[in-house]
Each structure stands twice: as structure tokens, then as C-alpha cells.
Short mmCIF file of C-alpha atoms in Angstrom, two decimals:
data_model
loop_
_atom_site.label_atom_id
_atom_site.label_comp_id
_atom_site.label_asym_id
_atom_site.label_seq_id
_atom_site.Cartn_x
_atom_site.Cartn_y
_atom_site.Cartn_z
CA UNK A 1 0.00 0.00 0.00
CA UNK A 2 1.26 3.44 -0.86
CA UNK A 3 -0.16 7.13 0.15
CA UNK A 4 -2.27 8.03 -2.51
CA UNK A 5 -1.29 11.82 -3.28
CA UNK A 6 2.31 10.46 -2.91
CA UNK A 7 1.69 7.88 -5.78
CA UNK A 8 -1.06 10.18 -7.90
CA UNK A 9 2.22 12.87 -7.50
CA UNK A 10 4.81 10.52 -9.07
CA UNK A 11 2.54 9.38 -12.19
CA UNK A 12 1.78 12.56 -12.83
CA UNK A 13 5.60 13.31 -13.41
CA UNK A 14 5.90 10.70 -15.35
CA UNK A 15 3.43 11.91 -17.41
CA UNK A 16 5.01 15.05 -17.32
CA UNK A 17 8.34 14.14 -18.89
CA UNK A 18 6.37 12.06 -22.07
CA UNK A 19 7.06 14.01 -25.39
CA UNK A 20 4.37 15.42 -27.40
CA UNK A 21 4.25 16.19 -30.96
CA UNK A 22 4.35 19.62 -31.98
CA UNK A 23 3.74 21.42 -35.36
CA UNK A 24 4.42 18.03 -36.74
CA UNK A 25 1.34 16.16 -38.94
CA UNK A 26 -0.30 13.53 -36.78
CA UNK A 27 -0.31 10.02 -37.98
CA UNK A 28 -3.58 7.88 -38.28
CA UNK A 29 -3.79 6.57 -34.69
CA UNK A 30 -3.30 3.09 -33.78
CA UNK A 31 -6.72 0.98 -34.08
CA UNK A 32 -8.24 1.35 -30.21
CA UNK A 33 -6.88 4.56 -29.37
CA UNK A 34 -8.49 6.87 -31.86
CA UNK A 35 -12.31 8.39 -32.05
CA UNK A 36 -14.72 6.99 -30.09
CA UNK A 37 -12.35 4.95 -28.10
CA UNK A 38 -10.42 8.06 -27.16
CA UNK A 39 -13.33 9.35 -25.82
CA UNK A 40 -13.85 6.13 -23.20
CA UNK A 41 -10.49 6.70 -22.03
CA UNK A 42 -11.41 9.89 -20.95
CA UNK A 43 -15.00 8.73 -19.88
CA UNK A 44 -13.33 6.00 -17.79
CA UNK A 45 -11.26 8.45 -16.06
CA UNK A 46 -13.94 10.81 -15.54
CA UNK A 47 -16.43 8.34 -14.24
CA UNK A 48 -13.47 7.27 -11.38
CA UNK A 49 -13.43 10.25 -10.52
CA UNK A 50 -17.02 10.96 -9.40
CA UNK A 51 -17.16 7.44 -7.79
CA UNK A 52 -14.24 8.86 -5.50
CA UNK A 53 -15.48 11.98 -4.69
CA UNK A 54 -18.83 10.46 -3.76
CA UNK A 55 -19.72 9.79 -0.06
CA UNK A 56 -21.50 6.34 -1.42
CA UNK A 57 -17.66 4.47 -1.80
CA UNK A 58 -16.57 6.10 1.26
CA UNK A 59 -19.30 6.03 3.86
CA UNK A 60 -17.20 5.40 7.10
CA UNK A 61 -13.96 4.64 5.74
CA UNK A 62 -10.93 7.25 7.17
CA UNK A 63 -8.36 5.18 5.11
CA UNK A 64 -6.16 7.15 2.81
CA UNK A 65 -4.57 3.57 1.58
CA UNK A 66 -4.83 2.68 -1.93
CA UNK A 67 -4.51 -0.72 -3.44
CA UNK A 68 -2.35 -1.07 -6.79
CA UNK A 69 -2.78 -3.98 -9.21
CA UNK A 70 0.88 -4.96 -8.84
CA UNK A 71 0.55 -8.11 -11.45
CA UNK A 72 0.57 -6.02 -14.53
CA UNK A 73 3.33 -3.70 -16.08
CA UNK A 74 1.89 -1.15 -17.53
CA UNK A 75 3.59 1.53 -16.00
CA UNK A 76 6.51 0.40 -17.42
CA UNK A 77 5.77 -1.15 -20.81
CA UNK A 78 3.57 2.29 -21.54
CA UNK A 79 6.47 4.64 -20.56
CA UNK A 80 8.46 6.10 -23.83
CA UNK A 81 12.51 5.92 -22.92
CA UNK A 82 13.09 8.77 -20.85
CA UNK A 83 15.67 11.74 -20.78
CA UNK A 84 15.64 12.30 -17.30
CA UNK A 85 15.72 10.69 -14.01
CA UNK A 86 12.88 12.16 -11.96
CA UNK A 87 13.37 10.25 -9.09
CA UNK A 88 10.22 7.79 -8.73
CA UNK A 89 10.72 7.16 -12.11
CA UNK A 90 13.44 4.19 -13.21
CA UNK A 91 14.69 5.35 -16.33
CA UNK A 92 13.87 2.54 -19.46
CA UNK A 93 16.47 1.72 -22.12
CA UNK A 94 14.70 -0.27 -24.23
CA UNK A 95 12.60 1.33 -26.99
CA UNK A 96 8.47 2.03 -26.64
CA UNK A 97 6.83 -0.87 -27.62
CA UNK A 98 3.08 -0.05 -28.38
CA UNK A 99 1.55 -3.71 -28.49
CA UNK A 100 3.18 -4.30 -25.22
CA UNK A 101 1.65 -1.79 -24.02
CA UNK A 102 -1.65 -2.04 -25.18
CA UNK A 103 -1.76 -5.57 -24.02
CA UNK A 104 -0.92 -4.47 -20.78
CA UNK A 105 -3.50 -1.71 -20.66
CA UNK A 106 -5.75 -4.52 -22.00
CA UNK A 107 -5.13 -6.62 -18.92
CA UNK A 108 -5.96 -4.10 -16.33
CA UNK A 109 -8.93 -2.87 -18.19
CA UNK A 110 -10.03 -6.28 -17.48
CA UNK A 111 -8.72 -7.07 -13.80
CA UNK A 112 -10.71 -3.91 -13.29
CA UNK A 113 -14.07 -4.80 -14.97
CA UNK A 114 -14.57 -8.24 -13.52
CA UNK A 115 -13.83 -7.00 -10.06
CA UNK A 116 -16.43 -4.20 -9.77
CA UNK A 117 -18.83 -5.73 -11.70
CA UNK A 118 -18.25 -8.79 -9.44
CA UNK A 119 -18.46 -6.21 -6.34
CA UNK A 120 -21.93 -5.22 -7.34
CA UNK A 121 -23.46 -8.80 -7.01
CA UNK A 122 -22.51 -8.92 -3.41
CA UNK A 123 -23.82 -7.17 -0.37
CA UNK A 124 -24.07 -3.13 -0.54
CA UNK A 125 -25.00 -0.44 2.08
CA UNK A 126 -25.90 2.33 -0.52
CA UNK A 127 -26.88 -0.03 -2.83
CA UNK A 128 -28.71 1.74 -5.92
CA UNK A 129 -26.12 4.88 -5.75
CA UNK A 130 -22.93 2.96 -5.90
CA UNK A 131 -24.65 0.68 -8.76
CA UNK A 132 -24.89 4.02 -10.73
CA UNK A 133 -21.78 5.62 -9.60
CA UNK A 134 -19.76 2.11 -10.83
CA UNK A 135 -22.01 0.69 -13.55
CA UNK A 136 -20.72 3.43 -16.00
CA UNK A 137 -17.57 2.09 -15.47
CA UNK A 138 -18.29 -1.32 -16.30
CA UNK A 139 -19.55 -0.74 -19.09
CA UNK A 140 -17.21 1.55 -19.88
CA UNK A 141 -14.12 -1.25 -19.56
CA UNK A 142 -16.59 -3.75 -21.53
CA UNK A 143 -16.31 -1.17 -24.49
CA UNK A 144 -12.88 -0.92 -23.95
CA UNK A 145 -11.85 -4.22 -24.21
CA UNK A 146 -14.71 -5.99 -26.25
CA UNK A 147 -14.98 -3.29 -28.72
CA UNK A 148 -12.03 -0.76 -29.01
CA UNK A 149 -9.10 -3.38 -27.73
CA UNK A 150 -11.11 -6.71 -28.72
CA UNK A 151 -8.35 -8.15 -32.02
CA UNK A 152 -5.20 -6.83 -29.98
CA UNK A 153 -4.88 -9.52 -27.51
CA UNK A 154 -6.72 -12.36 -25.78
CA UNK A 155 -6.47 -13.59 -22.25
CA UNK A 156 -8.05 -16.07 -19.76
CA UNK A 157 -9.99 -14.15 -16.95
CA UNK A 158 -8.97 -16.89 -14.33
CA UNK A 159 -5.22 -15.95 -14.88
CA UNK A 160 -5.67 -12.13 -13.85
CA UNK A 161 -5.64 -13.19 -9.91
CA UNK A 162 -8.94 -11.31 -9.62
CA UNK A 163 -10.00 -9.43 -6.19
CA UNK A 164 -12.14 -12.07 -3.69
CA UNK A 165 -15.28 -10.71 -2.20
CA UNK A 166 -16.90 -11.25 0.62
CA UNK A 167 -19.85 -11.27 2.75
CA UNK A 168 -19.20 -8.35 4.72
CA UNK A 169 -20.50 -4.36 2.94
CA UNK A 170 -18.06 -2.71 5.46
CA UNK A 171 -15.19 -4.88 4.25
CA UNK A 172 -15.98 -4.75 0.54
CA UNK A 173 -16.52 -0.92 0.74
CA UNK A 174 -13.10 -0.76 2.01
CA UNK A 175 -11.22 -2.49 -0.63
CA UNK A 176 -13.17 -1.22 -3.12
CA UNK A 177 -12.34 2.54 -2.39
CA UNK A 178 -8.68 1.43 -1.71
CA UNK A 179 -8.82 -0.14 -5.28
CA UNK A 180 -10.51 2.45 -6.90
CA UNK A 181 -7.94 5.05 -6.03
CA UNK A 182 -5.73 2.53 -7.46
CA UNK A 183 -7.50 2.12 -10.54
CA UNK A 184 -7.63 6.48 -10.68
CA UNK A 185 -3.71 6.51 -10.95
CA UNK A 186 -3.75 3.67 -13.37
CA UNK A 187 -6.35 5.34 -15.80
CA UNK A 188 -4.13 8.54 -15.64
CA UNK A 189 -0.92 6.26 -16.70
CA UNK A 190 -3.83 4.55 -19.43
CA UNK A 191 -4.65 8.52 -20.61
CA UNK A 192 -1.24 9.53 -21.04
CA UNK A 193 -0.16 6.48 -22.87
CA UNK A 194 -3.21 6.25 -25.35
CA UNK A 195 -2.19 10.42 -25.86
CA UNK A 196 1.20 9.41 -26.34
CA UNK A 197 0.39 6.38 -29.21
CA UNK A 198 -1.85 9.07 -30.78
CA UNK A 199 0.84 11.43 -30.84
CA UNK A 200 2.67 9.15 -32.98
CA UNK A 201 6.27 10.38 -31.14
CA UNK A 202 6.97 7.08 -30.67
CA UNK A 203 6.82 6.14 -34.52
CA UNK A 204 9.50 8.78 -34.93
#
């Protein structure tokens, strides 16, 4: 677990030392990160958002911990090679690859939709406000994967370790805000790297 300003703070320098194109004409994107799919990026990110600042998610809960899915890479494999060492950031030597990092964005988008849709078959306080404040962003991840990401790559659902609920609303609240503010940071890092494949710098 990490302190969530401290870990929001150190993606958002990452995201502050990624190149953008300038002047330069902007190649077709890649297929899944253009149009309508660029727009559920940002609707994902959006949609977090308001789930976090509602008082639904975080009815009783003083925690400030936040829960990272630590089995993907996608901080990594979605970071272009950088110039500078920023001091949470490991600098990369290798070269951007963009299918690795679409197949890791792929595999989160997924962890994350089977684990709150999951959440919202099981025992809820507020129920019918956090079904609207987190249905959006199922379906939201659906369209992601099953429609804008669906030819890139293919995975088995049971090999994504996903979270365990159980029968306690307290508990599952809990876990879901701490992964939630997870997810937040990782659909920043998701934002900046689809912005970044647009861009086409790393074609260059």
C-alpha cells in the first residue's frame, strides 16, 4: 500500500516528462486509441473520478490507503525511454513498444471490470447509488476491451488473480475505495499512454 497523493504525485511526473508532438502532422492513430475509443479513455477516467469523490464508496472509511494492481506492467511497458531521471521514475532503455503496451493496458482494463462488476453482485450499504456511480464504469471497460481493444490480444480471466469478495459491505466498501484510487492513478498512466500512441512520437 502506498499514500495516494504520494503515488497520484509521481505518475503525474511521469506523465510530465512524455514528449508530445508539436507542429508536426499527426499520424492515423493506432486501431483502439483513436475516435470513439479516445473518448472512453477519458469517460473511464472521468467516471473514477465521481465514484471517488462520492460519499456512497466512502461512507465510514478514514483510510487514505490505496490498493495497486501490482501483477501487470503497464507503468513500465507504456512509458516512452526517458531523458531524465525524476526520481520515482526508473529510467527505461529499451525502446516504446506499443503492443506491449496495449496488451498491458488490456489486462488491467479487465482485472478492473470483472472485479467491480463482481463487487456489485454482493452485499451493498448504498446499494442503488454505488450501482450508478460504478455501472458506468463497467460498461465503460466492456467497451474498452470488447470493442475498441477486442483483435489486440486475448487472455483467460482466471489468470488475472482477480480481487475475492466477501460477505461483509463494510469490508468490501473498504477495498473497493482502496482499489478504486488505485485504478484512478492507473487510468491517468492509461490517458497519457493512449495520448502518447496518438501522438505518434513514438513512430519517430
Amino acid at each position: 500500500f502506498a499514500n495516494f497523493n504520494d503515488v497520484a504525485s509521481c505518475v503525474l511526473l511521469l506523465s510530465l516528462s512524455w514528449r508530445t508532438s508539436e507542429a508536426l502532422p499527426v499520424p492515423a492513430p493506432s486501431p483502439g486509441t483513436g475516435g470513439q475509443c479516445a473518448d472512453f479513455y477519458k469517460m473511464l477516467l472521468l467516471n473514477i473520478s465521481k465514484a471517488l469523490d462520492s460519499i456512497y464508496l466512502s461512507d465510514g472509511i478514514q483510510s487514505e490507503k490505496i490498493e495497486m494492481r501490482n501483477t501487470g506492467e503497464t507503468v513500465l511497458a507504456c512509458a516512452p525511454t526517458l531523458t531524465q531521471n525524476l526520481g520515482c521514475v526508473t529510467q527505461r532503455n529499451s525502446s516504446f513498444s506499443e503492443s506491449e503496451c496495449l496488451k498491458n493496458i488490456k489486462k488491467d482494463l479487465l482485472y478492473y471490470h470483472e472485479a467491480i462488476a463482481s463487487y456489485l453482485t454482493g452485499p451493498l450499504k448504498n446499494g442503488p447509488e454505488e450501482i450508478r456511480l460504478l455501472s458506468p464504469i463497467v460498461e465503460i471497460t466492456k467497451n474498452l476491451t470488447e470493442v475498441c481493444l477486442s483483435c489486440n490480444f486475448f487472455f483467460k480471466i482466471e489468470t488475472l488473480r482477480l480481487q475475492v469478495w466477501g460477505n461483509e459491505s463494510y469490508n468490501n466498501r473498504l477495498e473497493m475505495n482502496k482499489m478504486m484510487k488505485g485504478f484512478h492513478i492507473r487510468a491517468i498512466t492509461i490517458n497519457r499512454a493512449i495520448g502518447y500512441i496518438s501522438s505518434g512520437d513514438h513512430r519517430k
